[in-house]
Amino acid sequence: MDAEELHESILKNSQITFSRSGGKGGQNVNKVNTKVHLTLPLAAVRGITDEERERLCTKLSALINNEGCIYISVDDERFQEVNRKIAFDRIESRIVNALRIQKKRKKTKPTKASKEKKLKLKRIRSEIKKNRAKVLFL
């Protein structure tokens, strides 16, 4: 995956629509379309292999609609251009993070200190429960 090619592909193939955003803005909030809806068809993304495309489908399944497009909406700021930039940055970072392969975790044995800590906490919990019992006076 080439980062520059991915960036260009996102800029070229994404469809942007604007709508009125809720929230702050006073009287201006009802006049200006500041909310950004960014749609990017997965098939149009260049610079990724079919295997990477499959990984995107699984990792970004919450963002992908029925047509196979990644959908993001942003209304964080009061300005359309700022929201537009945020949307492009978000979609690019989500794609890059989804394509990153995580290393497998190496299993390690618990340390001596962690075992002792666990036993100490068990003893404390046991003592608390023992003190709850009714005391019989003879």
Backbone as ProteinMPNN parsed JSONL, in Angstrom:
{"seq_chain_A": "MDAEELHESILKNSQITFSRSGGKGGQNVNKVNTKVHLTLPLAAVRGITDEERERLCTKLSALINNEGCIYISVDDERFQEVNRKIAFDRIESRIVNALRIQKKRKKTKPTKASKEKKLKLKRIRSEIKKNRAKVLFL", "coords_chain_A": {"N_chain_A": [[0.846, -1.181, 0.0], [0.683, 2.108, -0.95], [1.082, 5.181, 0.534], [0.799, 7.754, -0.547], [-0.501, 7.274, -2.988], [-2.857, 6.174, -2.017], [-3.911, 8.377, -0.639], [-4.356, 10.194, -2.773], [-6.224, 8.691, -4.2], [-8.379, 8.631, -2.427], [-9.051, 11.351, -2.32], [-9.795, 11.766, -5.0], [-11.875, 9.913, -5.581], [-13.899, 10.131, -3.698], [-17.205, 11.078, -2.647], [-18.807, 14.026, -1.767], [-21.195, 15.477, 0.325], [-23.183, 18.1, 1.693], [-24.845, 19.273, 4.63], [-27.209, 20.825, 6.886], [-25.985, 21.507, 10.055], [-26.488, 20.51, 13.424], [-26.491, 21.963, 16.748], [-24.229, 24.453, 18.116], [-24.201, 27.904, 16.98], [-26.105, 29.82, 16.663], [-28.261, 32.126, 15.0], [-27.177, 31.655, 12.554], [-26.96, 28.943, 12.232], [-29.106, 27.802, 10.923], [-28.823, 28.529, 8.314], [-26.45, 27.846, 7.041], [-24.729, 25.22, 5.442], [-22.883, 23.185, 7.105], [-22.252, 20.63, 7.954], [-20.563, 17.706, 6.99], [-20.808, 15.05, 4.746], [-19.155, 12.261, 3.848], [-18.552, 9.966, 1.345], [-17.061, 7.02, 0.28], [-16.469, 4.813, -2.235], [-15.501, 1.479, -1.817], [-14.526, -0.121, -3.867], [-13.383, 1.696, -5.573], [-11.075, 2.562, -4.433], [-7.693, 2.96, -4.862], [-4.427, 1.467, -4.924], [-4.428, -0.521, -3.057], [-4.431, -4.017, -2.3], [-6.46, -6.936, -3.173], [-6.641, -8.582, -0.959], [-6.113, -6.77, 1.111], [-8.325, -5.163, 0.75], [-10.369, -6.893, 1.539], [-9.703, -7.105, 4.249], [-10.228, -4.495, 5.009], [-13.011, -4.489, 4.673], [-13.83, -6.19, 6.746], [-12.75, -5.011, 9.096], [-13.714, -2.378, 9.05], [-16.456, -2.642, 9.081], [-18.592, -1.426, 10.409], [-18.681, 1.09, 9.337], [-19.263, 0.764, 6.697], [-21.681, 0.838, 4.16], [-24.658, -0.634, 2.56], [-24.106, -0.497, -0.163], [-21.427, -0.898, -0.36], [-19.767, 1.197, 0.347], [-17.636, 3.348, 2.188], [-18.734, 5.332, 4.794], [-18.729, 8.486, 6.287], [-19.602, 11.028, 8.554], [-19.198, 14.407, 9.525], [-19.511, 16.895, 11.922], [-18.103, 18.536, 13.615], [-16.947, 21.103, 13.76], [-17.665, 24.652, 13.151], [-17.268, 25.463, 10.604], [-17.42, 24.736, 7.153], [-15.23, 24.0, 5.512], [-13.282, 23.249, 7.376], [-14.522, 21.047, 8.59], [-14.634, 19.419, 6.355], [-11.926, 18.872, 5.85], [-11.343, 17.495, 8.219], [-12.97, 15.246, 7.856], [-11.757, 13.988, 5.611], [-9.227, 13.456, 6.721], [-9.972, 11.725, 8.796], [-11.125, 9.507, 7.458], [-8.957, 8.603, 5.997], [-7.103, 7.971, 8.035], [-8.508, 5.956, 9.361], [-8.601, 3.976, 7.39], [-5.854, 3.438, 7.021], [-5.179, 2.53, 9.614], [-6.793, 0.248, 9.741], [-5.625, -1.334, 7.816], [-3.19, -1.911, 8.891], [-1.225, -4.492, 10.153], [-1.468, -6.264, 13.083], [0.906, -7.361, 15.509], [1.284, -10.693, 16.694], [0.538, -11.571, 20.025], [2.935, -12.526, 22.397], [2.758, -15.23, 24.525], [3.289, -15.136, 27.972], [4.577, -16.362, 31.095], [3.104, -15.854, 34.336], [4.669, -13.517, 36.542], [6.696, -13.918, 39.519], [6.158, -11.961, 41.405], [3.616, -11.081, 40.576], [2.102, -13.366, 41.059], [2.334, -13.544, 43.847], [1.057, -11.158, 44.575], [-1.534, -11.671, 43.682], [-2.241, -13.819, 45.377], [-2.12, -12.505, 47.838], [-4.209, -10.626, 47.588], [-6.303, -12.452, 47.419], [-6.216, -13.558, 49.989], [-6.902, -11.307, 51.503], [-9.513, -10.793, 50.569], [-10.722, -13.172, 51.382], [-10.517, -12.905, 54.154], [-12.183, -10.688, 54.574], [-14.648, -11.797, 53.865], [-14.813, -13.819, 55.758], [-15.117, -12.354, 58.086], [-17.689, -11.479, 57.857], [-19.352, -13.468, 58.696], [-21.655, -14.791, 61.159], [-21.04, -14.457, 64.589], [-20.792, -16.792, 67.127], [-21.635, -16.732, 70.483], [-20.702, -18.323, 73.431]], "CA_chain_A": [[0.0, 0.0, 0.0], [1.419, 3.351, -1.053], [0.306, 6.2, 1.248], [0.499, 8.868, -1.453], [-1.505, 6.795, -3.942], [-4.097, 6.039, -1.25], [-4.395, 9.74, -0.391], [-4.883, 10.704, -4.045], [-7.412, 7.912, -4.53], [-9.46, 9.091, -1.547], [-9.449, 12.692, -2.769], [-10.396, 11.723, -6.328], [-13.042, 9.041, -5.693], [-14.916, 10.326, -2.661], [-18.316, 11.979, -2.938], [-19.055, 14.857, -0.593], [-22.438, 16.239, 0.386], [-23.237, 18.967, 2.865], [-26.181, 19.497, 5.174], [-27.211, 21.708, 8.046], [-25.496, 20.854, 11.258], [-27.107, 20.944, 14.671], [-25.529, 22.474, 17.722], [-23.982, 25.885, 18.261], [-24.152, 28.706, 15.766], [-27.092, 30.899, 16.726], [-29.137, 32.266, 13.836], [-26.443, 31.184, 11.383], [-27.019, 27.484, 12.152], [-30.166, 27.402, 10.007], [-28.561, 29.056, 6.974], [-25.196, 27.375, 6.457], [-24.536, 23.765, 5.417], [-21.524, 22.935, 7.58], [-22.037, 19.202, 8.184], [-19.976, 17.061, 5.817], [-21.035, 13.614, 4.576], [-18.156, 11.784, 2.895], [-18.785, 8.584, 0.926], [-15.955, 6.519, -0.537], [-16.68, 3.422, -2.669], [-14.319, 0.642, -1.58], [-14.017, -0.625, -5.146], [-12.661, 2.76, -6.261], [-9.823, 2.878, -3.732], [-6.522, 2.438, -5.569], [-3.223, 1.332, -4.112], [-4.549, -1.617, -2.097], [-4.674, -5.316, -2.933], [-7.756, -7.549, -2.851], [-6.543, -9.067, 0.423], [-6.269, -5.59, 1.968], [-9.719, -4.732, 0.597], [-11.142, -7.793, 2.41], [-9.415, -6.704, 5.624], [-10.994, -3.256, 5.221], [-14.431, -4.849, 4.816], [-14.087, -6.77, 8.064], [-12.409, -4.099, 10.192], [-14.528, -1.159, 8.99], [-17.824, -3.057, 8.74], [-19.561, -0.484, 10.987], [-18.704, 2.303, 8.516], [-19.579, 0.423, 5.309], [-23.127, 0.682, 3.932], [-25.052, -1.758, 1.696], [-23.521, -0.352, -1.504], [-19.991, -1.129, -0.281], [-19.092, 2.486, 0.467], [-17.318, 3.819, 3.534], [-19.502, 6.56, 5.024], [-18.363, 9.239, 7.491], [-20.162, 12.38, 8.618], [-18.487, 15.233, 10.497], [-20.063, 18.219, 12.22], [-17.367, 18.957, 14.806], [-16.647, 22.535, 13.752], [-18.692, 25.526, 12.572], [-16.893, 25.828, 9.242], [-17.519, 23.629, 6.216], [-13.897, 23.588, 5.048], [-12.601, 22.551, 8.472], [-15.177, 19.744, 8.693], [-14.241, 18.658, 5.165], [-10.562, 18.397, 6.096], [-11.436, 16.49, 9.286], [-13.554, 14.033, 7.266], [-10.725, 13.329, 4.803], [-8.21, 12.936, 7.635], [-10.541, 10.589, 9.53], [-11.298, 8.33, 6.6], [-7.62, 8.118, 5.653], [-6.496, 7.331, 9.205], [-9.234, 4.703, 9.622], [-8.162, 2.993, 6.392], [-4.467, 3.072, 7.324], [-5.184, 1.715, 10.833], [-7.406, -1.051, 9.444], [-4.703, -2.115, 6.995], [-2.008, -2.246, 9.68], [-1.295, -5.844, 10.708], [-0.969, -6.277, 14.451], [1.754, -8.492, 15.843], [0.7, -11.65, 17.627], [1.042, -11.407, 21.381], [3.659, -13.676, 22.914], [2.264, -15.61, 25.841], [4.33, -15.212, 28.992], [4.114, -16.888, 32.37], [3.007, -14.799, 35.351], [5.882, -13.341, 37.332], [6.582, -14.3, 40.926], [5.52, -10.836, 42.099], [2.185, -11.049, 40.257], [1.487, -14.488, 41.774], [2.242, -13.163, 45.262], [0.039, -10.116, 44.682], [-2.823, -12.345, 43.514], [-2.509, -14.563, 46.611], [-2.362, -11.528, 48.909], [-5.568, -10.119, 47.383], [-7.218, -13.541, 47.761], [-6.254, -13.642, 51.45], [-7.659, -10.143, 51.991], [-10.922, -11.037, 50.235], [-11.157, -14.26, 52.253], [-10.647, -12.331, 55.499], [-13.389, -9.847, 54.551], [-15.816, -12.683, 53.85], [-14.85, -14.532, 57.028], [-15.596, -11.41, 59.102], [-19.126, -11.278, 57.674], [-20.077, -14.576, 59.32], [-22.177, -14.526, 62.496], [-20.185, -14.959, 65.653], [-21.567, -17.462, 68.171], [-21.11, -16.534, 71.833], [-21.092, -19.43, 74.302]], "C_chain_A": [[0.892, 1.245, 0.0], [0.557, 4.465, -0.464], [-0.104, 7.345, 0.33], [-0.597, 8.487, -2.451], [-2.869, 6.645, -3.262], [-4.731, 7.406, -1.012], [-5.034, 10.331, -1.649], [-6.18, 9.998, -4.432], [-8.611, 8.354, -3.693], [-9.966, 10.45, -2.008], [-10.23, 12.637, -4.081], [-11.745, 10.993, -6.354], [-14.135, 9.275, -4.66], [-15.985, 11.308, -3.127], [-18.65, 12.719, -1.648], [-20.4, 15.538, -0.74], [-22.427, 17.028, 1.683], [-24.678, 19.102, 3.325], [-26.069, 20.418, 6.383], [-26.831, 20.912, 9.28], [-26.246, 21.372, 12.468], [-26.064, 21.567, 15.582], [-25.389, 23.973, 17.678], [-23.991, 26.611, 16.92], [-25.17, 29.822, 15.739], [-27.977, 30.918, 15.503], [-28.494, 31.692, 12.576], [-26.604, 29.679, 11.167], [-28.072, 27.011, 11.148], [-29.922, 27.835, 8.566], [-27.39, 28.382, 6.269], [-25.099, 25.853, 6.552], [-23.103, 23.441, 5.817], [-21.233, 21.459, 7.816], [-21.578, 18.545, 6.886], [-20.281, 15.566, 5.856], [-20.079, 13.146, 3.489], [-18.412, 10.304, 2.611], [-17.664, 8.165, -0.016], [-16.239, 5.07, -0.931], [-15.399, 2.61, -2.495], [-13.703, 0.143, -2.877], [-13.16, 0.416, -5.858], [-11.326, 3.105, -5.604], [-8.67, 2.187, -4.438], [-5.355, 2.321, -4.595], [-3.331, 0.258, -3.045], [-4.884, -2.903, -2.851], [-6.057, -5.837, -2.542], [-7.779, -8.058, -1.409], [-6.74, -7.909, 1.407], [-7.702, -5.061, 1.909], [-10.641, -5.585, 1.483], [-10.949, -7.421, 3.88], [-10.159, -5.42, 5.977], [-12.466, -3.562, 5.458], [-14.73, -5.397, 6.203], [-13.839, -5.77, 9.187], [-13.271, -2.845, 10.219], [-15.99, -1.475, 8.677], [-18.876, -2.098, 9.29], [-19.701, 0.773, 10.131], [-19.159, 2.034, 7.08], [-21.079, 0.176, 5.163], [-23.392, -0.471, 2.956], [-24.434, -1.699, 0.305], [-22.017, -0.6, -1.509], [-19.187, 0.152, -0.23], [-18.812, 2.796, 1.934], [-17.989, 5.173, 3.702], [-19.067, 7.192, 6.342], [-19.049, 10.593, 7.428], [-19.479, 13.126, 9.761], [-19.217, 16.555, 10.666], [-19.408, 18.786, 13.478], [-17.195, 20.468, 14.892], [-17.769, 23.321, 13.087], [-18.431, 25.865, 11.111], [-16.856, 24.593, 8.351], [-16.15, 23.106, 5.804], [-13.142, 22.813, 6.123], [-13.189, 21.15, 8.632], [-14.798, 18.838, 7.523], [-12.846, 18.06, 5.347], [-10.555, 17.303, 7.165], [-11.962, 15.171, 8.722], [-12.517, 13.272, 6.438], [-9.644, 12.715, 5.694], [-8.703, 11.686, 8.359], [-10.632, 9.342, 8.668], [-9.939, 7.742, 6.226], [-6.979, 7.398, 6.838], [-7.19, 6.017, 9.544], [-8.786, 3.614, 8.654], [-6.75, 2.512, 6.712], [-4.408, 2.18, 8.566], [-5.774, 0.33, 10.588], [-6.466, -1.939, 8.64], [-3.452, -2.547, 7.756], [-2.201, -3.627, 10.311], [-0.68, -5.814, 12.103], [-0.14, -7.529, 14.691], [1.013, -9.403, 16.81], [1.355, -11.468, 18.992], [1.747, -12.686, 21.81], [3.133, -13.977, 24.311], [3.445, -15.722, 26.794], [3.729, -15.773, 30.266], [4.022, -15.74, 33.367], [4.296, -14.721, 36.171], [5.628, -13.752, 38.777], [5.847, -13.212, 41.706], [4.021, -10.8, 41.824], [1.444, -12.198, 40.936], [1.292, -14.144, 43.245], [1.158, -12.118, 45.485], [-1.362, -10.726, 44.6], [-3.209, -13.097, 44.789], [-2.824, -13.628, 47.774], [-3.786, -10.978, 48.807], [-6.612, -11.182, 47.721], [-7.353, -13.672, 49.277], [-7.077, -12.508, 52.045], [-9.146, -10.349, 51.75], [-11.498, -12.123, 51.143], [-11.406, -13.753, 53.673], [-11.908, -11.475, 55.598], [-14.629, -10.727, 54.628], [-15.952, -13.447, 55.168], [-15.423, -13.645, 58.134], [-17.085, -11.129, 58.976], [-19.945, -12.328, 58.422], [-20.539, -14.197, 60.721], [-21.256, -15.173, 63.523], [-21.077, -15.57, 66.729], [-20.895, -17.249, 69.521], [-21.6, -17.673, 72.711], [-21.022, -19.055, 75.748]], "O_chain_A": [[1.754, 1.397, 0.865], [-0.572, 4.675, -0.907], [-1.224, 7.847, 0.419], [-1.503, 9.275, -2.723], [-3.904, 6.95, -3.855], [-5.941, 7.573, -1.165], [-6.124, 10.9, -1.59], [-7.115, 10.625, -4.929], [-9.728, 8.441, -4.201], [-11.174, 10.675, -2.078], [-11.207, 13.365, -4.259], [-12.657, 11.407, -7.069], [-15.201, 8.664, -4.748], [-15.716, 12.236, -3.889], [-18.761, 12.117, -0.58], [-20.713, 16.105, -1.787], [-21.748, 16.667, 2.644], [-25.61, 19.052, 2.522], [-24.972, 20.743, 6.836], [-27.302, 19.797, 9.503], [-26.6, 22.55, 12.526], [-24.893, 21.679, 15.219], [-26.302, 24.685, 17.259], [-23.81, 26.002, 15.865], [-25.104, 30.692, 14.871], [-28.399, 29.87, 15.015], [-29.19, 31.291, 11.644], [-26.41, 29.187, 10.056], [-27.937, 25.926, 10.582], [-30.732, 27.539, 7.688], [-27.339, 28.35, 5.039], [-25.354, 25.271, 7.606], [-22.209, 23.423, 4.972], [-20.066, 21.072, 7.873], [-22.136, 18.798, 5.818], [-20.046, 14.899, 6.863], [-20.177, 13.58, 2.341], [-18.479, 9.49, 3.532], [-17.356, 8.861, -0.984], [-16.252, 4.188, -0.073], [-14.336, 3.009, -2.971], [-12.484, -0.001, -2.971], [-12.299, 0.059, -6.662], [-10.535, 3.862, -6.167], [-8.672, 0.966, -4.594], [-5.314, 3.0, -3.569], [-2.435, 0.124, -2.212], [-5.532, -2.877, -3.897], [-6.735, -5.258, -1.694], [-8.801, -7.977, -0.727], [-7.443, -8.047, 2.409], [-8.227, -4.567, 2.907], [-11.574, -5.068, 2.098], [-11.901, -7.421, 4.659], [-10.659, -5.266, 7.092], [-13.097, -2.971, 6.334], [-15.778, -5.095, 6.775], [-14.629, -5.686, 10.127], [-13.535, -2.301, 11.291], [-16.684, -0.658, 8.072], [-19.948, -1.966, 8.701], [-20.728, 1.45, 10.192], [-19.413, 2.975, 6.328], [-21.675, -0.583, 5.927], [-22.472, -1.193, 2.573], [-24.255, -2.733, -0.338], [-21.39, -0.519, -2.565], [-18.054, 0.197, -0.708], [-19.641, 2.54, 2.806], [-17.837, 6.058, 2.859], [-19.036, 6.53, 7.38], [-19.076, 11.233, 6.378], [-19.216, 12.56, 10.822], [-19.508, 17.248, 9.691], [-20.063, 19.428, 14.3], [-17.288, 21.045, 15.975], [-18.703, 22.743, 12.53], [-19.269, 26.481, 10.453], [-16.335, 23.545, 8.734], [-15.938, 21.894, 5.753], [-12.447, 21.842, 5.826], [-12.451, 20.178, 8.79], [-14.66, 17.626, 7.691], [-12.615, 16.891, 5.038], [-9.847, 16.304, 7.033], [-11.46, 14.102, 9.069], [-12.408, 12.051, 6.55], [-9.197, 11.593, 5.454], [-7.964, 10.714, 8.518], [-10.26, 8.251, 9.099], [-9.788, 6.523, 6.148], [-6.381, 6.336, 6.67], [-6.536, 5.064, 9.969], [-8.61, 2.462, 9.05], [-6.481, 1.312, 6.679], [-3.678, 1.189, 8.582], [-5.309, -0.654, 11.163], [-6.506, -3.162, 8.768], [-2.736, -3.447, 7.317], [-3.231, -3.89, 10.932], [0.464, -5.399, 12.287], [-0.429, -8.602, 14.162], [0.221, -8.948, 17.635], [2.56, -11.242, 19.098], [1.233, -13.788, 21.616], [3.07, -13.096, 25.168], [4.469, -16.324, 26.469], [2.523, -15.675, 30.493], [4.766, -14.765, 33.265], [4.927, -15.739, 36.453], [4.482, -13.912, 39.197], [5.015, -13.508, 42.564], [3.233, -10.521, 42.728], [0.294, -12.038, 41.346], [0.237, -14.408, 43.823], [0.422, -12.182, 46.47], [-2.26, -10.346, 45.352], [-4.356, -13.029, 45.233], [-3.691, -13.922, 48.597], [-4.489, -10.875, 49.812], [-7.678, -10.862, 48.246], [-8.453, -13.869, 49.794], [-7.854, -12.718, 52.976], [-9.955, -10.103, 52.644], [-12.628, -12.006, 51.616], [-12.388, -14.13, 54.311], [-12.621, -11.534, 56.599], [-15.559, -10.428, 55.378], [-17.062, -13.693, 55.64], [-16.133, -14.129, 59.016], [-17.687, -10.589, 59.905], [-21.11, -12.093, 58.743], [-19.904, -13.385, 61.394], [-20.767, -16.288, 63.336], [-22.019, -14.926, 67.191], [-19.713, -17.553, 69.682], [-22.797, -17.96, 72.733], [-21.319, -19.878, 76.614]]}, "name": "protein", "num_of_chains": 1, "seq": "MDAEELHESILKNSQITFSRSGGKGGQNVNKVNTKVHLTLPLAAVRGITDEERERLCTKLSALINNEGCIYISVDDERFQEVNRKIAFDRIESRIVNALRIQKKRKKTKPTKASKEKKLKLKRIRSEIKKNRAKVLFL"}
